[in-house]
Short mmCIF file of C-alpha atoms and ligand atoms in Angstrom, two decimals:
data_model
loop_
_atom_site.label_atom_id
_atom_site.label_comp_id
_atom_site.label_asym_id
_atom_site.label_seq_id
_atom_site.Cartn_x
_atom_site.Cartn_y
_atom_site.Cartn_z
CA UNK A 1 98.15 108.03 97.84
CA UNK A 2 101.06 109.39 97.08
CA UNK A 3 101.55 110.05 93.13
CA UNK A 4 104.04 110.97 90.34
CA UNK A 5 104.39 111.80 86.79
CA UNK A 6 106.98 110.03 84.69
CA UNK A 7 108.07 110.99 80.92
CA UNK A 8 109.20 108.33 78.67
CA UNK A 9 111.44 110.64 76.08
CA UNK A 10 111.40 109.66 72.86
CA UNK A 11 115.03 108.70 72.64
CA UNK A 12 113.74 105.93 74.83
CA UNK A 13 111.06 105.17 72.56
CA UNK A 14 112.99 105.31 69.68
CA UNK A 15 115.75 102.69 71.24
CA UNK A 16 112.94 100.37 72.18
CA UNK A 17 113.43 100.71 76.04
CA UNK A 18 110.18 101.77 76.93
CA UNK A 19 109.21 98.10 78.19
CA UNK A 20 111.78 97.51 79.86
CA UNK A 21 111.35 101.00 81.69
CA UNK A 22 107.31 100.42 82.48
CA UNK A 23 108.94 96.90 83.84
CA UNK A 24 111.34 98.29 86.38
CA UNK A 25 108.08 100.52 87.38
CA UNK A 26 105.99 97.61 87.69
CA UNK A 27 108.14 95.45 89.41
CA UNK A 28 108.45 98.13 92.13
CA UNK A 29 105.39 97.73 92.94
CA UNK A 30 104.20 101.28 91.93
CA UNK A 31 100.85 101.20 90.91
CA UNK A 32 100.33 102.51 87.16
CA UNK A 33 97.26 105.24 87.48
CA UNK A 34 97.61 106.38 84.24
CA UNK A 35 99.61 106.14 80.97
CA UNK A 36 99.45 107.85 77.65
CA UNK A 37 100.74 108.43 74.65
CA UNK A 38 101.28 112.01 73.28
CA UNK A 39 103.30 114.75 71.34
CA UNK A 40 104.25 117.61 73.06
CA UNK A 41 103.51 121.54 72.33
CA UNK A 42 106.00 123.89 72.13
CA UNK A 43 103.65 125.55 75.02
CA UNK A 44 103.72 122.85 77.54
CA UNK A 45 107.30 122.40 77.30
CA UNK A 46 107.93 125.69 78.21
CA UNK A 47 105.74 125.28 80.92
CA UNK A 48 107.14 122.12 81.72
CA UNK A 49 110.80 123.10 81.51
CA UNK A 50 110.03 126.84 82.68
CA UNK A 51 113.13 126.28 85.00
CA UNK A 52 115.46 125.79 81.77
CA UNK A 53 114.27 127.90 78.69
CA UNK A 54 116.84 130.97 79.61
CA UNK A 55 119.63 128.00 79.55
CA UNK A 56 122.36 127.71 76.16
CA UNK A 57 121.23 124.24 75.81
CA UNK A 58 117.38 124.34 75.94
CA UNK A 59 116.78 124.78 72.27
CA UNK A 60 118.29 121.05 71.82
CA UNK A 61 116.34 119.76 74.77
CA UNK A 62 113.27 120.86 72.73
CA UNK A 63 113.98 119.57 69.78
CA UNK A 64 115.41 116.54 71.73
CA UNK A 65 111.58 115.65 73.43
CA UNK A 66 109.58 116.79 70.32
CA UNK A 67 111.70 114.37 68.20
CA UNK A 68 108.51 111.67 68.69
CA UNK A 69 105.86 111.19 71.50
CA UNK A 70 106.63 111.06 74.30
CA UNK A 71 104.39 108.22 76.81
CA UNK A 72 102.96 110.18 80.14
CA UNK A 73 102.60 107.60 82.89
CA UNK A 74 101.77 108.33 86.14
CA UNK A 75 102.59 106.34 89.29
CA UNK A 76 101.02 106.04 92.47
CA UNK A 77 102.70 104.43 96.18
CA UNK A 78 104.07 105.23 99.22
CA UNK A 79 106.46 107.84 98.89
CA UNK A 80 106.40 107.71 95.20
CA UNK A 81 107.97 110.95 94.20
CA UNK A 82 111.01 110.12 95.98
CA UNK A 83 111.01 106.56 95.43
CA UNK A 84 110.82 107.23 91.70
CA UNK A 85 113.55 109.94 91.44
CA UNK A 86 115.86 107.50 93.44
CA UNK A 87 115.13 104.70 90.74
CA UNK A 88 115.80 107.62 88.02
CA UNK A 89 119.14 108.25 88.97
CA UNK A 90 120.92 111.83 88.41
CA UNK A 91 120.87 114.30 85.25
CA UNK A 92 123.71 113.39 83.79
CA UNK A 93 123.28 109.13 83.06
CA UNK A 94 127.18 109.05 82.65
CA UNK A 95 127.21 110.08 86.70
CA UNK A 96 123.96 107.84 87.76
CA UNK A 97 124.67 104.96 90.06
CA UNK A 98 124.47 101.43 87.70
CA UNK A 99 121.34 100.12 89.07
CA UNK A 100 118.94 103.21 88.69
CA UNK A 101 117.06 103.37 85.17
CA UNK A 102 119.70 106.70 83.87
CA UNK A 103 123.04 104.87 85.23
CA UNK A 104 121.65 101.44 83.01
CA UNK A 105 119.99 102.19 80.22
CA UNK A 106 121.76 105.68 78.87
CA UNK A 107 125.55 107.85 78.45
CA UNK A 108 124.63 111.02 78.54
CA UNK A 109 123.31 114.12 80.34
CA UNK A 110 120.20 114.95 77.76
CA UNK A 111 118.96 112.12 76.45
CA UNK A 112 118.86 110.68 80.02
CA UNK A 113 115.63 107.97 78.74
CA UNK A 114 112.96 109.81 81.85
CA UNK A 115 111.53 112.85 83.79
CA UNK A 116 110.60 112.27 86.82
CA UNK A 117 108.95 114.88 89.41
CA UNK A 118 110.74 116.19 91.98
CA UNK A 119 109.10 116.96 94.03
CA UNK A 120 104.94 115.92 95.88
CA UNK A 121 104.38 119.56 95.52
CA UNK A 122 105.82 119.90 91.75
CA UNK A 123 103.93 116.11 90.57
CA UNK A 124 100.69 117.81 91.61
CA UNK A 125 101.22 120.50 89.05
CA UNK A 126 102.76 118.09 85.94
CA UNK A 127 100.15 115.36 86.40
CA UNK A 128 97.75 118.31 86.09
CA UNK A 129 99.79 119.49 83.09
CA UNK A 130 99.70 116.35 81.03
CA UNK A 131 96.58 114.38 82.34
CA UNK A 132 92.85 115.29 82.03
CA UNK A 133 90.02 114.42 83.83
CA UNK A 134 89.30 110.95 83.36
CA UNK A 135 92.69 110.22 82.38
CA UNK A 136 93.85 108.94 86.02
CA UNK A 137 92.52 105.91 86.89
CA UNK A 138 91.46 104.75 90.38
CA UNK A 139 91.59 100.76 91.04
CA UNK A 140 91.94 98.15 93.97
CA UNK A 141 95.54 96.47 93.68
CA UNK A 142 94.66 92.81 94.08
CA UNK A 143 98.06 92.31 96.54
CA UNK A 144 98.84 95.76 97.97
CA UNK A 145 98.62 93.79 100.92
CA UNK A 146 101.87 91.64 100.02
CA UNK A 147 102.95 94.56 98.78
CA UNK A 148 102.87 96.74 102.10
CA UNK A 149 103.24 96.01 105.73
CA UNK A 150 100.07 96.62 108.30
CA UNK A 151 101.81 99.61 109.53
CA UNK A 152 101.89 101.01 106.65
CA UNK A 153 98.81 100.20 105.07
CA UNK A 154 97.59 102.36 107.35
CA UNK A 155 100.12 105.21 107.35
CA UNK A 156 99.94 105.37 103.46
CA UNK A 157 97.22 103.58 102.12
CA UNK A 158 94.16 104.56 104.75
N1 UDP K 201 119.59 118.56 80.83
C1 UDP K 201 120.51 118.94 79.56
N2 UDP K 201 121.62 119.77 79.96
C2 UDP K 201 121.58 120.04 81.31
C3 UDP K 201 120.73 120.37 82.54
C4 UDP K 201 119.58 118.92 81.69
O1 UDP K 201 120.46 118.70 78.77
O2 UDP K 201 122.73 120.78 81.37
C5 UDP K 201 117.90 118.02 80.08
C6 UDP K 201 117.81 116.63 80.63
O3 UDP K 201 117.35 115.97 79.51
C7 UDP K 201 116.83 117.14 82.14
C8 UDP K 201 116.34 118.01 81.56
O4 UDP K 201 117.15 119.02 81.12
O5 UDP K 201 116.69 115.52 82.17
C9 UDP K 201 115.65 119.00 82.90
O6 UDP K 201 116.85 119.13 83.10
P1 UDP K 201 116.62 119.24 84.96
O7 UDP K 201 117.71 119.97 85.79
O8 UDP K 201 115.25 119.74 85.80
O9 UDP K 201 116.87 117.18 85.41
P2 UDP K 201 115.97 116.15 85.66
O10 UDP K 201 115.14 116.75 86.89
O11 UDP K 201 115.07 115.93 84.75
O12 UDP K 201 116.85 114.88 86.32
MG1 MG K 202 113.69 118.20 86.80
#
């Protein structure tokens, strides 16, 4: 099934809301395929935010992402990439809709609580960036048949 990459940013860990964030994904019936705490090196950050390294705010973004460890999460579900981006909300938390993670937990465009992959293609690259072989787990959810309908099971789960 489709997988996506989330980073719970240092600001969320400092503010003690990582549990609330993980709970939202659990309640949504996304399967947690991998989870780890790590410090981000200059190299991994420059790769992850390659589209932003030349921007004037990059030094601030870098400092905020290295202010403490992050939690990397690999989540799995039908159309997980798009679904999680919708759950996260737009980049500027002040503009993010209530009910989204950024909309409910942040006032900032920078310290916006989480990263989420923005396309299926990028999700594959990002999952490989943050998880090594053996750090992702395949296990059957005991309640999948209560989470998805029959037609969806054929289409997404196989
Ligand atoms: N960011 C920022 N100022 C900006 C745009 C982005 O500080 O004007 C930060 C913010 O933390 C954001 C991250 O850079 O989450 C990555 O930016 P991107 O455009 O990829 O947004 P996202 O995919 O996180 O919504
Ligand atoms: Mg992005």
